[in-house]
Coordinates of N, CA, C and O in Angstrom, one line a residue:
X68 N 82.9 59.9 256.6 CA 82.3 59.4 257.8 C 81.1 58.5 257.6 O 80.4 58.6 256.6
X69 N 80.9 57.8 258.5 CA 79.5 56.8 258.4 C 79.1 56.7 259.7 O 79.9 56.9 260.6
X70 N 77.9 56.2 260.0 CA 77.5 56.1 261.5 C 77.3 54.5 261.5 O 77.2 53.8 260.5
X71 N 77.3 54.3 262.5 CA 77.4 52.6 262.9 C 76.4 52.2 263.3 O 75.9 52.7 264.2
X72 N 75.7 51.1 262.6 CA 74.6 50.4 262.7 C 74.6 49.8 264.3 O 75.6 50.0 265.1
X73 N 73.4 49.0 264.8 CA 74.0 48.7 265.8 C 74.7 47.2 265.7 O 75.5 47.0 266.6
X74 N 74.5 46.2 264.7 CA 75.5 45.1 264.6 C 77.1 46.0 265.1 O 77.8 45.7 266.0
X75 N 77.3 47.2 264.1 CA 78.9 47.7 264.4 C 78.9 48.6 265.8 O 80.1 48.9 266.1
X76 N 78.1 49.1 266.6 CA 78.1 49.7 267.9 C 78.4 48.2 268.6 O 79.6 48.0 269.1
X77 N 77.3 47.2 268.6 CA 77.8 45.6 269.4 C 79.4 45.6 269.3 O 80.2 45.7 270.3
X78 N 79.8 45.5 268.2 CA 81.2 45.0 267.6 C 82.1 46.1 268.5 O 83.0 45.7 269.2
X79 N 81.9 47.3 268.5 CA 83.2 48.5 269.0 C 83.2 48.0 270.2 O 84.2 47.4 270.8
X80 N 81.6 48.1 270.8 CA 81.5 47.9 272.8 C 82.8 46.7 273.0 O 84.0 46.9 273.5
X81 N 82.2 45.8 272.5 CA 83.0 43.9 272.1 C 84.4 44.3 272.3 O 85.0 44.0 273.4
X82 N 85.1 45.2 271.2 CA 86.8 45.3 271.0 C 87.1 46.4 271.5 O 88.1 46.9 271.1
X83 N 86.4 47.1 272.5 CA 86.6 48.1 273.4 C 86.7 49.6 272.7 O 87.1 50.7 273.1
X84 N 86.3 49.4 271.8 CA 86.7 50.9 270.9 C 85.0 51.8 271.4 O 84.8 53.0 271.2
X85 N 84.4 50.9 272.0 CA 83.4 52.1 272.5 C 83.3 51.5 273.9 O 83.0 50.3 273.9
X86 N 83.4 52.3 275.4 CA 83.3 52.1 276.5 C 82.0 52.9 277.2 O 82.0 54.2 277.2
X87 N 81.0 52.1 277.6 CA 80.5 52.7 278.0 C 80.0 52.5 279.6 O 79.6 51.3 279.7
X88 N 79.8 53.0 280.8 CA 79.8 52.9 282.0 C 78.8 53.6 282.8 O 79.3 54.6 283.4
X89 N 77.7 53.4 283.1 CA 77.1 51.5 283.3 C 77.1 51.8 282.0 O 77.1 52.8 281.4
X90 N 76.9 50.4 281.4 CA 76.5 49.6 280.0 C 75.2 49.3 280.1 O 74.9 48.7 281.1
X91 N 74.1 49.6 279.2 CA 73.0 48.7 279.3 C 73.0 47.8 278.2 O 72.1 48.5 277.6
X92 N 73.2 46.7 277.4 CA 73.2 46.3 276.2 C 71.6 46.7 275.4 O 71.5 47.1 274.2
X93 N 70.7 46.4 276.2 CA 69.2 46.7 275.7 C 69.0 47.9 275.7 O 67.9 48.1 276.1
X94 N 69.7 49.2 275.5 CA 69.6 50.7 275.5 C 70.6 51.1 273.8 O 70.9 52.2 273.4
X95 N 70.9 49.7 273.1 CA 71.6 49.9 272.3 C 70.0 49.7 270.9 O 69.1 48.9 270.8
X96 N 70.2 50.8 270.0 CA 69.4 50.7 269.1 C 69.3 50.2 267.7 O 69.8 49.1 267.5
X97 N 69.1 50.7 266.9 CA 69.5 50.1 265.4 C 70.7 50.8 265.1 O 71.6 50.2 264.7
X98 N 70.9 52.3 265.4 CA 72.0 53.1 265.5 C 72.4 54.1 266.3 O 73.0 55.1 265.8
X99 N 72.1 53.9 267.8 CA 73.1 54.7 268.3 C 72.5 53.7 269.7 O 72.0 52.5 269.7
X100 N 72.8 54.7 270.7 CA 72.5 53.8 272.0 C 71.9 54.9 272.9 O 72.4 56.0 273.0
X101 N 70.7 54.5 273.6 CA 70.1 55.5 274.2 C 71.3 55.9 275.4 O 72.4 55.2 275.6
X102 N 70.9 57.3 276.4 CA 72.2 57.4 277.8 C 71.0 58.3 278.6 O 70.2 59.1 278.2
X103 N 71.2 57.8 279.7 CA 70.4 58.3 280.9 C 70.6 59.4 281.5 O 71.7 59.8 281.5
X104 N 69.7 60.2 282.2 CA 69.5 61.8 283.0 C 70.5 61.2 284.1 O 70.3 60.0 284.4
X105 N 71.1 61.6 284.5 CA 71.3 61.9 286.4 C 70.8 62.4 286.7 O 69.9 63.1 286.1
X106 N 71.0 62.4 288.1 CA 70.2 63.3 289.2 C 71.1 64.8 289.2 O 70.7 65.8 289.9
X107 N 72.0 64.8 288.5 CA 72.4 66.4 288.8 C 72.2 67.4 288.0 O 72.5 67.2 286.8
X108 N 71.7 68.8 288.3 CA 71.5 69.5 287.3 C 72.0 71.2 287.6 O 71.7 71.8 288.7
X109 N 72.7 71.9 286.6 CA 72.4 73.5 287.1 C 71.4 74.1 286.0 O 71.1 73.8 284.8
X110 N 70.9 75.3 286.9 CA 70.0 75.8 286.7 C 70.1 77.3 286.6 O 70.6 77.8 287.6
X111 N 69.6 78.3 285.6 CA 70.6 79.5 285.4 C 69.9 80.3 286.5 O 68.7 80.3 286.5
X112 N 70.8 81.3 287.5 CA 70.2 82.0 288.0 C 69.4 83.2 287.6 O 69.8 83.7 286.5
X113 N 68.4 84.0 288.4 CA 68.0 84.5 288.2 C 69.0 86.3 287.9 O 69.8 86.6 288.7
X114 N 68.7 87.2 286.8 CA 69.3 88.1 286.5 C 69.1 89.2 285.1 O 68.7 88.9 284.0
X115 N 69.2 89.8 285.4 CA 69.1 90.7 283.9 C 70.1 91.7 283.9 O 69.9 92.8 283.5
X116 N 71.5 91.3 284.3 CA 73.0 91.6 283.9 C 73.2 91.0 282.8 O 72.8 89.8 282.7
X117 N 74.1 91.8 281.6 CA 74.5 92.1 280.3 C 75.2 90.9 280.4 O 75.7 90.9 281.5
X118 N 75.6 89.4 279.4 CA 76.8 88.6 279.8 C 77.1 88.5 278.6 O 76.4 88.1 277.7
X119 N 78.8 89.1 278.5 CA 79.6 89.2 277.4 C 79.5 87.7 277.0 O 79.5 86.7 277.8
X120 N 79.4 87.6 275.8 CA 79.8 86.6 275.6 C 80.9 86.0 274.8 O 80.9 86.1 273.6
X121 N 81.9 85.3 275.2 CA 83.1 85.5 274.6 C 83.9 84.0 275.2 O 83.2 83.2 275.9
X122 N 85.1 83.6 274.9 CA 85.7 82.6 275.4 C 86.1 82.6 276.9 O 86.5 81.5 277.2
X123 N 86.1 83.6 277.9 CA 86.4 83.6 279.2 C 84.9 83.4 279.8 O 84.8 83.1 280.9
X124 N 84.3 83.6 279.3 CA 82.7 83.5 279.9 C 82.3 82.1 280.3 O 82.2 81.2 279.5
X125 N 82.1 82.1 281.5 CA 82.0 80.6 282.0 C 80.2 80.3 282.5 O 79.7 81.2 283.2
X126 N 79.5 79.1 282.1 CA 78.2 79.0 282.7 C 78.4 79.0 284.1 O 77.5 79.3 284.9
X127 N 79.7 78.6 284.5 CA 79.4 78.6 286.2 C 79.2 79.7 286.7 O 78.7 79.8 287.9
X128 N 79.6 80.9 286.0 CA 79.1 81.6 286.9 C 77.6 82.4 286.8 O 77.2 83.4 287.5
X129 N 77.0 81.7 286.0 CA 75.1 82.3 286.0 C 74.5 80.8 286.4 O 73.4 80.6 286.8
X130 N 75.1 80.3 286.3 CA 74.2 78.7 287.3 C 74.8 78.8 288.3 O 75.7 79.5 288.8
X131 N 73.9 77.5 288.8 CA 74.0 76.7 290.5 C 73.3 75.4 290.2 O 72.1 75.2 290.0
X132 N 74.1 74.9 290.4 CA 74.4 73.0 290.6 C 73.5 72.7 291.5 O 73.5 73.4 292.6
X133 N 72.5 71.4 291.4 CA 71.4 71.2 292.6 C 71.7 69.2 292.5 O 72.1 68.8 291.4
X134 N 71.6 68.9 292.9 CA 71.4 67.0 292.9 C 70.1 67.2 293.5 O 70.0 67.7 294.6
X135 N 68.6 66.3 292.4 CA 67.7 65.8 293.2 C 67.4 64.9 293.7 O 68.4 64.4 294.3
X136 N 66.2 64.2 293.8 CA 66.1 62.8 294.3 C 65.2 62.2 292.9 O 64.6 62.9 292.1
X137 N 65.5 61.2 292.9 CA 65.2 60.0 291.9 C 63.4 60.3 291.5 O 62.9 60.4 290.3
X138 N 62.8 60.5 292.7 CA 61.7 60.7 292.8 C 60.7 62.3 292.7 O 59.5 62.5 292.2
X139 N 61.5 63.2 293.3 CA 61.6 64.6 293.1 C 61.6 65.4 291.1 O 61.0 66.2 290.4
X140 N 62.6 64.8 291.2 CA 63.0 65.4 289.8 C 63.7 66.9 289.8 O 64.3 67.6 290.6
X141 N 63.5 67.1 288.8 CA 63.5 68.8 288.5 C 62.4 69.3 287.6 O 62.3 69.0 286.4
X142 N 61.7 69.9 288.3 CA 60.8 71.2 287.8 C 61.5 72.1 286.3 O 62.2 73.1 286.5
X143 N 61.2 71.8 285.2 CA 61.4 73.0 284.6 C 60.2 73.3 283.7 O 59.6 72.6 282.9
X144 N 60.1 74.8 284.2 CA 59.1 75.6 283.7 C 59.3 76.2 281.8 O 60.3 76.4 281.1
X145 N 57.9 76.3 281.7 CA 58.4 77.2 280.2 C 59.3 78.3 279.7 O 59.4 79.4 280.1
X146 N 59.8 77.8 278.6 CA 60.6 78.7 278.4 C 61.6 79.4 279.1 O 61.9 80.6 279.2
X147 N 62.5 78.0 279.9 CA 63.2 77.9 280.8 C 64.5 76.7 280.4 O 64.1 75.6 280.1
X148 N 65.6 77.1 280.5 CA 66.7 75.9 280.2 C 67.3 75.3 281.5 O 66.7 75.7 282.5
X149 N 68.2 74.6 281.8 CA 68.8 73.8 282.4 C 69.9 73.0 281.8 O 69.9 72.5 280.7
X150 N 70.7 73.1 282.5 CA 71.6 71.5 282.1 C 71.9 70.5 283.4 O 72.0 70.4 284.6
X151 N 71.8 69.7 282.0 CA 71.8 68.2 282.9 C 73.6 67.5 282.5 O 74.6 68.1 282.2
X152 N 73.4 66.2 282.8 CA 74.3 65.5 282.4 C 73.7 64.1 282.5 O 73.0 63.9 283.4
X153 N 74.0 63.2 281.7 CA 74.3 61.7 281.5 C 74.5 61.1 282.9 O 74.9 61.9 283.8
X154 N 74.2 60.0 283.1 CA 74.7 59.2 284.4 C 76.0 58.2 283.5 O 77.1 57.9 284.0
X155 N 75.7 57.9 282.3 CA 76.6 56.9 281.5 C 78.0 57.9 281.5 O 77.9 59.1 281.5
X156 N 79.4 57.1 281.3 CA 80.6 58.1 280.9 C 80.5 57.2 279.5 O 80.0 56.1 279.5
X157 N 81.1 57.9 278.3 CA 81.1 57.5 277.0 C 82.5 57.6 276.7 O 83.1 58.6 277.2
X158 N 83.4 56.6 276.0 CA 85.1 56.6 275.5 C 85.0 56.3 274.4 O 84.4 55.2 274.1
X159 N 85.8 57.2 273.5 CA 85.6 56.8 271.9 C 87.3 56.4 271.5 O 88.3 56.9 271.9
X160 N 87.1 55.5 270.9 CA 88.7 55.4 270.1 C 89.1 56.7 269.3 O 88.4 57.7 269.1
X161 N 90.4 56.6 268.8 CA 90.7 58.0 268.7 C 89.8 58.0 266.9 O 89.8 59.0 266.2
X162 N 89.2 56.4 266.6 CA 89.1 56.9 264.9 C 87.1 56.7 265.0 O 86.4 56.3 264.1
X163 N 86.7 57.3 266.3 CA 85.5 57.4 266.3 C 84.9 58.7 267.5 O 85.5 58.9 268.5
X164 N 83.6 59.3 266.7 CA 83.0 60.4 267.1 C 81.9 60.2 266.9 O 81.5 59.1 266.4
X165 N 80.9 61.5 267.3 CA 79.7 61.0 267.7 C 78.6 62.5 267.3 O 78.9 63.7 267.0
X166 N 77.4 62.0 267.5 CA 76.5 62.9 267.8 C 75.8 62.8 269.1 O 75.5 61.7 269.6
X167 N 75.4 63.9 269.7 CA 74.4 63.5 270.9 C 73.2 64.2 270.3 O 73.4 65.2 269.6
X168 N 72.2 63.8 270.5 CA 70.8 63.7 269.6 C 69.6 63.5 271.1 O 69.8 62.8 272.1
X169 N 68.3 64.2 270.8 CA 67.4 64.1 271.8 C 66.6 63.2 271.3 O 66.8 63.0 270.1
X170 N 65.6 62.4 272.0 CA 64.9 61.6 271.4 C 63.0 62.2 271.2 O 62.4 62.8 272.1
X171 N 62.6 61.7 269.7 CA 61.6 62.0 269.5 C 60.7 62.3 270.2 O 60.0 63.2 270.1
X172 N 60.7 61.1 271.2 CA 59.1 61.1 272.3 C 59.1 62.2 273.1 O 58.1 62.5 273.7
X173 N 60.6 63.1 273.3 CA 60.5 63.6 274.1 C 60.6 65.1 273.5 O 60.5 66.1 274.2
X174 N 60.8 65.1 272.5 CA 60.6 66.8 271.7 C 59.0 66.8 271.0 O 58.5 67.9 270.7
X175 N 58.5 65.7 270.8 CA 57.4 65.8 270.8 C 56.3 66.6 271.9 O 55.2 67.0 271.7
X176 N 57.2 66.9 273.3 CA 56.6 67.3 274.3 C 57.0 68.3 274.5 O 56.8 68.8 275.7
X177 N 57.7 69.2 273.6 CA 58.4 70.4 273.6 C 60.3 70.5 274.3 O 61.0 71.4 274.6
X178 N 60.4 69.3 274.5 CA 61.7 69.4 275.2 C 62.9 69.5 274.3 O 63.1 68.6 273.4
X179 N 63.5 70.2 274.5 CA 64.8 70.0 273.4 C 65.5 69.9 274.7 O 65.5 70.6 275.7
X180 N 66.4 68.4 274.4 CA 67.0 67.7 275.2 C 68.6 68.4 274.9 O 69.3 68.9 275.8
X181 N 69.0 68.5 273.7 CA 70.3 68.7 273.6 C 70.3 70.0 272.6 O 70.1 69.7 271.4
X182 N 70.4 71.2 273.0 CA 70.0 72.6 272.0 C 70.9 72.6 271.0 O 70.5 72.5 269.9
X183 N 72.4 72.5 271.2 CA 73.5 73.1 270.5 C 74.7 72.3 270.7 O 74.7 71.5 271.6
X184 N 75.7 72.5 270.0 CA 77.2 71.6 270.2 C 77.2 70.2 270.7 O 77.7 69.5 271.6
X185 N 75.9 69.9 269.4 CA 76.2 68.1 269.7 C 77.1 67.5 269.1 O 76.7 66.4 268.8
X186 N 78.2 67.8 268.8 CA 78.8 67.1 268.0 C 80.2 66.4 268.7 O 81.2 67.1 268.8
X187 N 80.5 65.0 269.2 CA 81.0 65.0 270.2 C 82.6 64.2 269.6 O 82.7 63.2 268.9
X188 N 83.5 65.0 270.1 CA 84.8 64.4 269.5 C 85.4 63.6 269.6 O 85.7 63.4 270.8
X189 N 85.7 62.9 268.9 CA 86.8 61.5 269.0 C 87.7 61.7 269.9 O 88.4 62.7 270.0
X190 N 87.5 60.2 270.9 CA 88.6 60.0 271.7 C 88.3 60.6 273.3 O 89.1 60.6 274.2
X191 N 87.0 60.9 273.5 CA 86.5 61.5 274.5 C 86.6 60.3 275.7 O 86.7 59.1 275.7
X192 N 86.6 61.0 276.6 CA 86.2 59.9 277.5 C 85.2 60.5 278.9 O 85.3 60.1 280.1
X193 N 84.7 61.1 278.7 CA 83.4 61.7 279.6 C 81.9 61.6 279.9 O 81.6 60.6 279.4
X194 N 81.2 62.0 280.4 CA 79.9 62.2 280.7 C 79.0 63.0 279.6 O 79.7 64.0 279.2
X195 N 78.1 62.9 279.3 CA 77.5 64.2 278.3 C 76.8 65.1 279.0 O 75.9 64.7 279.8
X196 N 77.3 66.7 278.6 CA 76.6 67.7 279.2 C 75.5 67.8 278.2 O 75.6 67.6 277.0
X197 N 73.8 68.2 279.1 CA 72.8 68.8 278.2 C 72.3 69.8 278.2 O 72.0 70.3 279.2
X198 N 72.1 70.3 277.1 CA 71.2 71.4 277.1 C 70.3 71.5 277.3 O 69.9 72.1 276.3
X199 N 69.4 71.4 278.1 CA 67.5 71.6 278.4 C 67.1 72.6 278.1 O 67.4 73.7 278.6
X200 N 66.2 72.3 277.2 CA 65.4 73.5 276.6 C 63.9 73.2 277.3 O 63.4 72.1 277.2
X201 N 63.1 74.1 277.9 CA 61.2 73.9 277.7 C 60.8 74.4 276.5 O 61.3 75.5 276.4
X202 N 60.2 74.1 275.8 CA 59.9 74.9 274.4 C 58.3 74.9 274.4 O 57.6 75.5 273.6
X203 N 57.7 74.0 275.4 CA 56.0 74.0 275.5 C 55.5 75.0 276.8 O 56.4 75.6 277.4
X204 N 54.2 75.1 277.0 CA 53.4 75.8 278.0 C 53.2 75.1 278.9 O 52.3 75.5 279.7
X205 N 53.9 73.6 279.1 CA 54.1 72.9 280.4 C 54.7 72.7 281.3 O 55.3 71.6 281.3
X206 N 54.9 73.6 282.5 CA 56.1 72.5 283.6 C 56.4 71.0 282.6 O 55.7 70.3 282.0
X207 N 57.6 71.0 282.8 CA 57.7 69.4 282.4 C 58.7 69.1 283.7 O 59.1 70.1 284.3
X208 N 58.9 68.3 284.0 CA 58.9 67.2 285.2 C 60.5 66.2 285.0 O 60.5 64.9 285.0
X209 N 61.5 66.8 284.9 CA 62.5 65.7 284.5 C 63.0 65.0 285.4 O 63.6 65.5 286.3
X210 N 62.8 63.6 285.3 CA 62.8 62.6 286.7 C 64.5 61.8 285.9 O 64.6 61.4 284.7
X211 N 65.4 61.7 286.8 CA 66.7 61.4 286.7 C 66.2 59.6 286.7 O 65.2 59.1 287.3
X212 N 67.1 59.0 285.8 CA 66.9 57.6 285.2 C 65.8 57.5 283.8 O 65.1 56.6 283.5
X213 N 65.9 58.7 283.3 CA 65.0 58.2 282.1 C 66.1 58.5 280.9 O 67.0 59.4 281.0
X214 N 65.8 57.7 279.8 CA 66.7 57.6 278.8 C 66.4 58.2 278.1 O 65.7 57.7 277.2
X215 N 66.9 59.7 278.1 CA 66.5 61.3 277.5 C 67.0 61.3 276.1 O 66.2 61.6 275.2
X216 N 68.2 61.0 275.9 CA 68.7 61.0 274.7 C 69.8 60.0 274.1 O 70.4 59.3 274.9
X217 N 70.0 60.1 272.7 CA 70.8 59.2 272.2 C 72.2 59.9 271.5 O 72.4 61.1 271.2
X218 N 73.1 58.9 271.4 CA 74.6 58.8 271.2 C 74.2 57.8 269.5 O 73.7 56.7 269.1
X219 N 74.8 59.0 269.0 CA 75.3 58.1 267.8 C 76.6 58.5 267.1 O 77.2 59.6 267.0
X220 N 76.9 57.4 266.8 CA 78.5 56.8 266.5 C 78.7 56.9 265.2 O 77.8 56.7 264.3
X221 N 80.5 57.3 265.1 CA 80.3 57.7 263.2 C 82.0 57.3 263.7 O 82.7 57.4 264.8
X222 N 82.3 56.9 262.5 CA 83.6 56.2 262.4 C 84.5 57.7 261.0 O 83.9 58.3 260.0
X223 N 85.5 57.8 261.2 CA 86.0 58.8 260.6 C 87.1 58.7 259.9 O 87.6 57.6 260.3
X224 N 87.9 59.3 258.9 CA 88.7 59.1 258.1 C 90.0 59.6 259.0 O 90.4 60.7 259.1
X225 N 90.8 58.4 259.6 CA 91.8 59.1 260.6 C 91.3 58.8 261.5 O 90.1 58.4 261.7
X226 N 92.9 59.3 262.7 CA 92.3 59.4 264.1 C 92.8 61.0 264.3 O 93.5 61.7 263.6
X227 N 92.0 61.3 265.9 CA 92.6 62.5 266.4 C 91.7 62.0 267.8 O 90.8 61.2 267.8
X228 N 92.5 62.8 269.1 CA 91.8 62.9 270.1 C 91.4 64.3 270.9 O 92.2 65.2 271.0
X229 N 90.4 64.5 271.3 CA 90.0 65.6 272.1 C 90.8 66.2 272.9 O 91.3 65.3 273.6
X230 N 91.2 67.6 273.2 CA 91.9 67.7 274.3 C 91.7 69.5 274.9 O 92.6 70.2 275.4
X231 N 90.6 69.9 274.6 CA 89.9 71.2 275.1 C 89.4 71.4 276.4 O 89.7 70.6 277.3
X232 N 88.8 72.3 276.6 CA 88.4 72.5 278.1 C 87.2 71.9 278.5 O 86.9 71.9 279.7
X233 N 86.4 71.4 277.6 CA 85.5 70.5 278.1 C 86.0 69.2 278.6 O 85.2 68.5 279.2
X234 N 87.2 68.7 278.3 CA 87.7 67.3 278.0 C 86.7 66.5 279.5 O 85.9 65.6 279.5
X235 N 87.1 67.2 280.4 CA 86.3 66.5 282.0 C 84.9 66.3 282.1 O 84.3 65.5 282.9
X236 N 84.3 67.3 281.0 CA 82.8 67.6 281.2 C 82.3 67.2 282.4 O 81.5 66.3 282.4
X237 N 82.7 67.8 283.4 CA 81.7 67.5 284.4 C 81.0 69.0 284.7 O 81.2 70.1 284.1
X238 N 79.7 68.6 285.9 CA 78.4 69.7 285.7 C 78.9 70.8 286.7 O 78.2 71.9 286.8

């Protein structure tokens, strides 16, 4: 595997092997491409019930889904998670995959943007779910339209496509 500079991210967008929706061209970096917050997010509810954790165990059912406003944001407190999702949908050819990666400026501030299972499979054609972490002693303030984290692209030996229960990733 190798990851794609951005000359070869330009080139996939170009020959359609990478779709991305909205596109920003200037959100494309040296290697990967920044992707934007939405406004929608769930948020775990409150509880101190035991949650098996196992393959039938669904987050829907300890969250609840909120859409804010552009300007509002979402409030997350310390040592408090959330997930978010992408406003971009991302489509990989079947002989490329990816990482979703947080960006520095913003774990500098204690945020871990993406905690766990970044590793995103060839052939996708979805939205990216996030993991929000607070890891500081700050409220932080997450305002939908900021370019939270980055997508990077790795070309692979072969093709395969995704076809699991996330395939829809929606929130």
């Amino acid at each position: 595997m190798s990851v794609l500079a951005k000359s070869e991210i330009l080139k996939a967008v170009e020959k359609g092997d990478i779709v991305i929706t909205p596109y920003d061209k200037d959100a494309v970096g040296c290697a990967s491409i920044d992707l934007t917050l939405s406004n929608e997010f769930r948020f775990y509810k409150p509880g101190l019930n035991v949650l098996v954790v196992n393959e039938k165990t669904s987050y829907k059912e300890v969250t609840e889904r909120v859409d804010v406003s552009d300007s509002d944001g979402y409030l997350l407190l310390p040592g408090t998670a959330c997930l978010g999702i992408t406003k971009e949908t991302v489509k990989l050819a079947p002989h490329l995959c990816g990482l979703l990666e947080g960006r520095s400026r913003f774990a500098r501030l204690g945020l871990f943007v993406h905690i766990t299972a970044g590793f995103m499979n060839p052939g996708i054609n979805n939205r990216q779910v996030l993991e929000i972490y607070n890891a500081s002693n700050h409220p932080l303030k997450l305002l939908p339209g900021t370019k939270i984290c980055q997508f990077i692209f790795m070309k692979m030996d072969g093709e395969a496509t995704y076809d699991g229960v996330f395939k829809s990733n929606d929130l």
